[in-house]
Amino acid sequence: VMLAGIDTLWHCSSFTSPWGTQQAFDLANVRATRRLGEWSVAWGVRNFVHISSPSLYFDYHHHRDIQEDFRPHRFANEFARSKAASEEVINLLAQANPHTRFTILRPQSLFGPHDKVFIPRLAQMMQHYGSVLLPRGGSALVDMT
């Protein structure tokens, strides 16, 4: 009954810590994604939007015009690896369940009224430096932090 009547489910939650065990990241970012996707299919949710991360591209090298399916030889951390694995889960669910539209988005960050990370960090930068510091003096095309 939890998802009855839901047209679109936005899956935005994830474990985003810079530290943690593989098990912790897999539980929060892979298994939870699989379970929500399966429940969405079972309850007839038409659209499932999975929020992933551009961190899965990061490998300490500069890239330009890479393909969407690019993956580094080694992920920078467990978070990036688990987000790539969660996308694999979504792709398998999409192939097996054509009546549910699965979409993957990779925003750099999400924030809202109760954000305790993104906006406070920007505010701290503004207070300390008088402006927001831009990677490579503002010439970076994308910051993959």
N, CA, C and O of each residue as an XYZ file, in Angstrom:
580
protein
N       0.832     -1.192      0.000
C       0.000      0.000      0.000
C       0.875      1.253      0.000
O       0.418      2.334     -0.370
N       2.114      1.105      0.410
C       3.011      2.253      0.540
C       3.122      3.070     -0.751
O       3.166      4.299     -0.691
N       3.168      2.419     -1.907
C       3.368      3.137     -3.163
C       2.112      3.180     -4.027
O       2.178      3.624     -5.174
N       0.984      2.735     -3.514
C      -0.252      2.727     -4.282
C      -0.621      4.146     -4.706
O      -0.617      5.067     -3.889
N      -0.936      4.312     -5.980
C      -1.359      5.604     -6.496
C      -0.236      6.577     -6.802
O      -0.500      7.708     -7.210
N       1.004      6.166     -6.616
C       2.148      7.043     -6.903
C       2.463      6.972     -8.391
O       2.634      5.881     -8.936
N       2.543      8.115     -9.049
C       2.883      8.163    -10.472
C       4.395      8.178    -10.677
O       4.920      7.462    -11.530
N       5.093      9.001     -9.887
C       6.545      9.151    -10.035
C       7.207      9.074     -8.672
O       6.800      9.756     -7.732
N       8.233      8.235     -8.572
C       9.012      8.123     -7.349
C      10.407      8.682     -7.618
O      11.088      8.255     -8.551
N      10.821      9.631     -6.800
C      12.167     10.208     -6.877
C      13.003      9.574     -5.775
O      12.737      9.785     -4.592
N      14.001      8.808     -6.153
C      14.886      8.156     -5.178
C      16.143      9.013     -5.036
O      17.081      8.900     -5.825
N      16.142      9.869     -4.018
C      17.237     10.826     -3.804
C      18.140     10.453     -2.640
O      19.193     11.065     -2.466
N      17.767      9.487     -1.857
C      18.565      9.188     -0.666
C      19.779      8.348     -1.023
O      19.745      7.530     -1.942
N      20.850      8.568     -0.279
C      22.053      7.746     -0.437
C      22.977      7.984      0.749
O      22.844      8.963      1.483
N      23.904      7.073      0.911
C      24.950      7.208      1.922
C      26.107      7.900      1.222
O      26.712      7.328      0.315
N      26.426      9.137      1.636
C      27.392      9.957      0.901
C      28.659     10.263      1.676
O      29.411     11.158      1.291
N      28.905      9.566      2.722
C      30.085      9.832      3.546
C      31.384      9.570      2.779
O      31.439      8.657      1.955
N      32.430     10.362      3.043
C      33.723     10.073      2.405
C      34.381      8.824      2.991
O      35.341      8.310      2.417
N      33.880      8.332      4.118
C      34.407      7.119      4.756
C      33.263      6.164      5.002
O      32.118      6.577      5.185
N      33.579      4.892      5.006
C      32.592      3.871      5.319
C      32.985      2.552      4.695
O      33.850      2.494      3.821
N      32.346      1.502      5.151
C      32.661      0.176      4.634
C      31.923     -0.085      3.329
O      30.910      0.548      3.032
N      32.446     -1.017      2.564
C      31.774     -1.421      1.334
C      30.359     -1.896      1.655
O      29.418     -1.602      0.918
N      30.218     -2.621      2.743
C      28.908     -3.127      3.146
C      27.923     -1.987      3.427
O      26.762     -2.058      3.025
N      28.377     -0.952      4.106
C      27.496      0.185      4.417
C      27.039      0.887      3.147
O      25.863      1.223      3.010
N      27.969      1.112      2.210
C      27.600      1.764      0.951
C      26.671      0.884      0.123
O      25.709      1.378     -0.465
N      26.953     -0.420      0.074
C      26.104     -1.318     -0.703
C      24.697     -1.406     -0.127
O      23.720     -1.425     -0.876
N      24.589     -1.458      1.180
C      23.276     -1.530      1.818
C      22.440     -0.297      1.481
O      21.286     -0.416      1.070
N      23.021      0.873      1.654
C      22.279      2.123      1.463
C      22.094      2.493     -0.003
O      21.034      2.993     -0.381
N      23.099      2.258     -0.831
C      23.063      2.781     -2.198
C      22.703      1.750     -3.257
O      22.199      2.115     -4.319
N      22.946      0.489     -2.996
C      22.654     -0.537     -4.001
C      21.410     -1.341     -3.608
O      20.443     -1.408     -4.367
N      21.441     -1.939     -2.434
C      20.299     -2.768     -2.019
C      19.029     -1.946     -1.849
O      17.951     -2.391     -2.243
N      19.138     -0.765     -1.275
C      17.944      0.082     -1.107
C      17.389      0.503     -2.463
O      16.173      0.562     -2.645
N      18.270      0.794     -3.409
C      17.824      1.166     -4.756
C      17.099     -0.005     -5.411
O      16.036      0.174     -6.006
N      17.671     -1.202     -5.303
C      17.025     -2.387     -5.879
C      15.640     -2.592     -5.267
O      14.663     -2.832     -5.977
N      15.574     -2.496     -3.957
C      14.297     -2.739     -3.281
C      13.248     -1.688     -3.668
O      12.100     -2.035     -3.946
N      13.631     -0.422     -3.687
C      12.682      0.626     -4.092
C      12.230      0.438     -5.533
O      11.054      0.618     -5.851
N      13.174      0.071     -6.411
C      12.820     -0.179     -7.808
C      11.858     -1.343     -7.950
O      10.883     -1.259     -8.697
N      12.125     -2.430     -7.237
C      11.239     -3.598     -7.286
C       9.859     -3.264     -6.732
O       8.847     -3.664     -7.307
N       9.809     -2.538     -5.627
C       8.518     -2.128     -5.069
C       7.767     -1.231     -6.048
O       6.552     -1.355     -6.206
N       8.485     -0.336     -6.696
C       7.842      0.564     -7.658
C       7.192     -0.219     -8.789
O       6.062      0.069     -9.182
N       7.904     -1.204     -9.307
C       7.339     -2.048    -10.362
C       6.113     -2.790     -9.835
O       5.068     -2.804    -10.485
N       6.237     -3.401     -8.669
C       5.144     -4.192     -8.097
C       3.893     -3.357     -7.845
O       2.778     -3.855     -7.997
N       4.064     -2.101     -7.463
C       2.930     -1.241     -7.142
C       2.474     -0.378     -8.312
O       1.601      0.474     -8.149
N       3.055     -0.591     -9.485
C       2.587      0.112    -10.681
C       3.032      1.554    -10.798
O       2.396      2.334    -11.507
N       4.101      1.928    -10.125
C       4.644      3.283    -10.291
C       5.111      3.410    -11.743
O       5.859      2.562    -12.231
N       4.677      4.459    -12.429
C       5.014      4.588    -13.855
C       6.404      5.135    -14.096
O       7.050      4.762    -15.075
N       6.880      6.013    -13.224
C       8.181      6.661    -13.420
C       9.024      6.534    -12.157
O       8.564      6.833    -11.055
N      10.253      6.091    -12.332
C      11.193      5.962    -11.221
C      12.420      6.786    -11.589
O      13.114      6.471    -12.555
N      12.690      7.839    -10.821
C      13.841      8.710    -11.078
C      14.887      8.419    -10.014
O      14.658      8.625     -8.822
N      16.023      7.943    -10.462
C      17.120      7.587     -9.559
C      18.174      8.687     -9.605
O      18.708      8.999    -10.669
N      18.468      9.268     -8.455
C      19.518     10.281     -8.376
C      20.840      9.575     -8.107
O      21.041      8.970     -7.053
N      21.726      9.666     -9.077
C      23.049      9.062     -8.958
C      24.055     10.178     -8.699
O      23.738     11.149     -8.011
N      25.252     10.050     -9.238
C      26.285     11.051     -8.962
C      27.329     11.070    -10.070
O      27.707     10.014    -10.577
N      27.799     12.252    -10.453
C      28.916     12.309    -11.403
C      30.220     11.828    -10.782
O      31.222     11.687    -11.482
N      30.218     11.575     -9.473
C      31.419     11.058     -8.811
C      31.870      9.732     -9.402
O      33.041      9.370     -9.287
N      30.952      9.001    -10.036
C      31.347      7.715    -10.600
C      32.298      7.869    -11.782
O      32.915      6.889    -12.199
N      32.432      9.077    -12.330
C      33.401      9.326    -13.406
C      34.797      9.652    -12.869
O      35.786      9.495    -13.584
N      34.881     10.098    -11.636
C      36.122     10.674    -11.118
C      37.225      9.635    -10.948
O      37.024      8.598    -10.316
N      38.394      9.927    -11.522
C      39.546      9.030    -11.384
C      40.860      9.805    -11.275
O      41.923      9.281    -11.607
N      40.785     11.039    -10.814
C      41.965     11.889    -10.605
C      42.633     12.309    -11.913
O      43.791     12.725    -11.908
N      41.914     12.205    -13.031
C      42.418     12.657    -14.325
C      41.392     13.601    -14.942
O      40.197     13.501    -14.662
N      41.861     14.506    -15.774
C      40.956     15.401    -16.487
C      40.329     14.643    -17.653
O      40.996     13.867    -18.336
N      39.039     14.880    -17.869
C      38.327     14.257    -18.986
C      37.484     15.319    -19.669
O      37.016     16.267    -19.038
N      37.304     15.145    -20.948
C      36.448     16.042    -21.708
C      35.700     15.210    -22.740
O      36.275     14.329    -23.380
N      34.423     15.498    -22.893
C      33.578     14.811    -23.876
C      33.593     13.295    -23.701
O      33.678     12.557    -24.682
N      33.512     12.836    -22.472
C      33.478     11.393    -22.241
C      32.079     10.859    -22.515
O      31.101     11.605    -22.473
N      31.994      9.591    -22.790
C      30.708      8.944    -23.020
C      29.987      8.737    -21.688
O      30.622      8.611    -20.641
N      28.695      8.704    -21.739
C      27.891      8.536    -20.526
C      28.216      7.240    -19.793
O      28.130      7.184    -18.566
N      28.588      6.204    -20.531
C      28.879      4.910    -19.904
C      30.343      4.753    -19.493
O      30.762      3.656    -19.124
N      31.126      5.831    -19.551
C      32.528      5.771    -19.112
C      32.596      5.372    -17.642
O      31.839      5.881    -16.816
N      33.498      4.468    -17.329
C      33.792      4.115    -15.942
C      35.305      4.064    -15.789
O      35.992      3.541    -16.667
N      35.832      4.589    -14.705
C      37.281      4.534    -14.482
C      37.728      3.094    -14.223
O      36.922      2.235    -13.869
N      39.013      2.852    -14.406
C      39.550      1.521    -14.110
C      39.388      1.202    -12.629
O      39.190      0.049    -12.246
N      39.476      2.236    -11.811
C      39.308      2.079    -10.363
C      38.537      3.297     -9.853
O      38.900      4.436    -10.144
N      37.486      3.051     -9.101
C      36.701      4.157     -8.559
C      37.479      4.861     -7.457
O      38.281      4.243     -6.758
N      37.237      6.145     -7.311
C      37.960      6.954     -6.324
C      37.615      6.555     -4.895
O      38.445      6.693     -3.996
N      36.395      6.059     -4.676
C      35.985      5.680     -3.320
C      34.777      4.747     -3.380
O      34.234      4.485     -4.452
N      34.375      4.261     -2.235
C      33.244      3.332     -2.154
C      31.930      3.995     -2.561
O      31.053      3.340     -3.124
N      31.791      5.285     -2.281
C      30.576      5.988     -2.699
C      30.421      5.913     -4.212
O      29.361      5.527     -4.706
N      31.467      6.277     -4.953
C      31.402      6.266     -6.418
C      31.130      4.858     -6.943
O      30.312      4.674     -7.844
N      31.810      3.877     -6.383
C      31.604      2.494     -6.814
C      30.155      2.067     -6.574
O      29.535      1.439     -7.432
N      29.626      2.412     -5.404
C      28.261      1.998     -5.076
C      27.227      2.718     -5.938
O      26.191      2.137     -6.261
N      27.484      3.956     -6.313
C      26.540      4.662     -7.187
C      26.553      4.057     -8.589
O      25.507      3.959     -9.230
N      27.735      3.649     -9.070
C      27.798      2.954    -10.360
C      27.036      1.632    -10.280
O      26.308      1.276    -11.206
N      27.203      0.913     -9.185
C      26.488     -0.356     -9.000
C      24.981     -0.131     -8.925
O      24.207     -0.942     -9.433
N      24.560      0.966     -8.296
C      23.124      1.251     -8.213
C      22.559      1.555     -9.598
O      21.410      1.220     -9.885
N      23.353      2.185    -10.454
C      22.907      2.432    -11.827
C      22.760      1.121    -12.596
O      21.839      0.978    -13.401
N      23.650      0.171    -12.360
C      23.522     -1.144    -12.998
C      22.215     -1.807    -12.581
O      21.536     -2.422    -13.403
N      21.865     -1.682    -11.307
C      20.596     -2.219    -10.811
C      19.433     -1.581    -11.558
O      18.526     -2.280    -12.009
N      19.455     -0.268    -11.691
C      18.375      0.443    -12.387
C      18.294      0.011    -13.846
O      17.199     -0.206    -14.366
N      19.435     -0.116    -14.508
C      19.429     -0.540    -15.912
C      18.837     -1.937    -16.072
O      18.089     -2.179    -17.019
N      19.156     -2.857    -15.169
C      18.575     -4.205    -15.224
C      17.070     -4.173    -14.970
O      16.307     -4.863    -15.646
N      16.648     -3.374    -13.999
C      15.214     -3.235    -13.735
C      14.488     -2.648    -14.944
O      13.384     -3.079    -15.275
N      15.099     -1.676    -15.596
C      14.481     -1.045    -16.767
C      14.320     -2.049    -17.910
O      13.287     -2.074    -18.578
N      15.333     -2.865    -18.128
C      15.256     -3.876    -19.190
C      14.171     -4.906    -18.905
O      13.473     -5.342    -19.820
N      14.026     -5.292    -17.660
C      13.075     -6.338    -17.287
C      11.648     -5.828    -17.106
O      10.709     -6.623    -17.064
N      11.475     -4.513    -16.999
C      10.161     -3.942    -16.682
C       9.859     -2.754    -17.582
O       9.952     -1.609    -17.140
N       9.499     -3.005    -18.835
C       9.291     -1.902    -19.781
C       8.089     -1.012    -19.470
O       7.963      0.065    -20.053
N       7.214     -1.432    -18.575
C       6.046     -0.604    -18.249
C       6.365      0.474    -17.217
O       5.547      1.358    -16.964
N       7.533      0.401    -16.635
C       7.988      1.443    -15.714
C       9.133      2.185    -16.387
O      10.087      1.570    -16.864
N       9.035      3.505    -16.422
C      10.114      4.305    -17.010
C      11.125      4.619    -15.918
O      10.810      5.276    -14.926
N      12.349      4.134    -16.119
C      13.441      4.385    -15.182
C      14.353      5.451    -15.771
O      14.774      5.352    -16.923
N      14.654      6.468    -14.976
C      15.526      7.564    -15.392
C      16.631      7.716    -14.361
O      16.385      7.649    -13.156
N      17.858      7.921    -14.847
C      19.001      8.156    -13.964
C      19.500      9.571    -14.204
O      19.778      9.950    -15.342
N      19.614     10.353    -13.139
C      20.173     11.706    -13.208
C      21.431     11.748    -12.359
O      21.518     11.074    -11.332
N      22.415     12.548    -12.791
C      23.679     12.662    -12.056
C      23.992     14.116    -11.709
O      24.971     14.664    -12.215
N      23.193     14.749    -10.868
C      23.518     16.122    -10.467
C      24.747     16.139     -9.564
O      25.036     15.156     -8.883
N      25.452     17.232     -9.560
C      26.629     17.343     -8.694
C      26.208     17.337     -7.235
O      26.918     16.809     -6.379
N      25.049     17.927     -6.952
C      24.599     17.993     -5.568
C      23.101     18.253     -5.529
O      22.529     18.796     -6.474
N      22.482     17.865     -4.443
C      21.095     18.210     -4.161
C      21.064     18.917     -2.817
O      21.833     18.587     -1.915
N      20.186     19.876     -2.691
C      20.044     20.536     -1.400
C      18.619     21.022     -1.247
O      17.891     21.194     -2.225
N      18.239     21.237     -0.009
C      16.894     21.688      0.286
C      16.870     22.429      1.602
O      17.920     22.814      2.116
N      15.675     22.637      2.161
C      15.540     23.462      3.358
C      16.307     22.949      4.574
O      16.676     23.741      5.442
N      16.550     21.671      4.654
C      17.230     21.112      5.827
C      18.660     20.676      5.517
O      19.239     19.873      6.248
N      19.222     21.199      4.444
C      20.590     20.853      4.040
C      21.582     21.253      5.121
O      21.545     22.372      5.632
N      22.465     20.330      5.460
C      23.494     20.604      6.462
C      24.891     20.503      5.870
O      25.876     20.561      6.606
N      24.996     20.354      4.547
C      26.298     20.159      3.917
C      26.577     21.215      2.850
O      27.512     22.001      2.995
N      25.782     21.244      1.783
C      26.096     22.043      0.599
C      26.024     23.552      0.855
O      27.022     24.254      0.692
N      24.871     24.043      1.248
C      24.701     25.483      1.465
C      25.567     25.980      2.624
O      26.181     27.039      2.494
N      25.647     25.266      3.752
C      26.553     25.730      4.813
C      28.010     25.829      4.345
O      28.728     26.741      4.758
N      28.451     24.905      3.492
C      29.817     24.962      2.977
C      30.009     26.203      2.096
O      31.035     26.878      2.186
N      29.027     26.498      1.252
C      29.106     27.712      0.422
C      29.099     28.968      1.292
O      29.855     29.907      1.040
N      28.249     28.982      2.307
C      28.183     30.143      3.200
C      29.499     30.335      3.938
O      29.957     31.465      4.111
N      30.107     29.242      4.371
C      31.397     29.325      5.058
C      32.476     29.877      4.122
O      33.302     30.690      4.535
N      32.465     29.434      2.866
C      33.420     29.957      1.883
C      33.230     31.454      1.671
O      34.193     32.220      1.639
N      31.965     31.854      1.528
C      31.664     33.272      1.316
C      32.144     34.098      2.506
O      32.714     35.174      2.328
N      31.915     33.599      3.711
C      32.312     34.329      4.908
C      33.835     34.401      5.029
O      34.378     35.443      5.394
N      34.513     33.323      4.730
C      35.965     33.260      4.899
C      36.717     33.972      3.776
O      37.660     34.719      4.037
N      36.302     33.740      2.519
C      37.039     34.268      1.364
C      36.384     35.490      0.723
O      37.020     36.198     -0.058
N      35.134     35.733      1.045
C      34.421     36.839      0.419
C      33.803     36.461     -0.912
O      33.125     37.282     -1.530
N      34.022     35.233     -1.368
C      33.434     34.736     -2.612
C      33.500     33.210     -2.600
O      34.081     32.607     -1.698
N      32.907     32.612     -3.596
C      32.984     31.165     -3.762
C      34.191     30.872     -4.634
O      34.333     31.435     -5.720
N      35.054     29.995     -4.160
C      36.232     29.626     -4.941
C      35.825     28.696     -6.074
O      35.101     27.723     -5.863
N      36.296     29.002     -7.273
C      35.981     28.187     -8.437
C      37.202     27.376     -8.844
O      38.309     27.913     -8.880
N      37.027     26.091     -9.151
C      38.163     25.270     -9.565
C      38.878     25.856    -10.774
O      38.245     26.307    -11.729
N      40.196     25.843    -10.719
C      41.043     26.349    -11.801
C      40.664     27.784    -12.178
O      40.647     28.150    -13.353
N      40.369     28.569    -11.175
C      40.042     29.969    -11.411
C      38.785     30.192    -12.222
O      38.621     31.249    -12.831
N      37.903     29.224    -12.241
C      36.658     29.338    -12.994
C      36.742     28.760    -14.389
O      35.754     28.785    -15.123
N      37.897     28.239    -14.775
C      38.034     27.695    -16.127
C      37.703     26.206    -16.210
O      37.680     25.647    -17.306
N      37.446     25.550    -15.072
C      37.075     24.131    -15.099
C      35.690     23.984    -15.712
O      34.776     24.744    -15.391
N      35.541     23.008    -16.591
C      34.244     22.778    -17.211
C      33.263     22.144    -16.231
O      32.088     22.511    -16.199
N      33.742     21.194    -15.435
C      32.906     20.510    -14.460
C      33.761     20.153    -13.261
O      34.884     19.671    -13.412
N      33.240     20.385    -12.090
C      33.919     19.972    -10.864
C      33.299     18.662    -10.418
O      32.119     18.622    -10.067
N      34.078     17.588    -10.427
C      33.542     16.265    -10.114
C      33.700     15.887     -8.650
O      33.870     14.706     -8.348
N      33.651     16.840     -7.733
C      33.841     16.509     -6.322
C      32.710     15.674     -5.792
O      32.712     15.306     -4.617
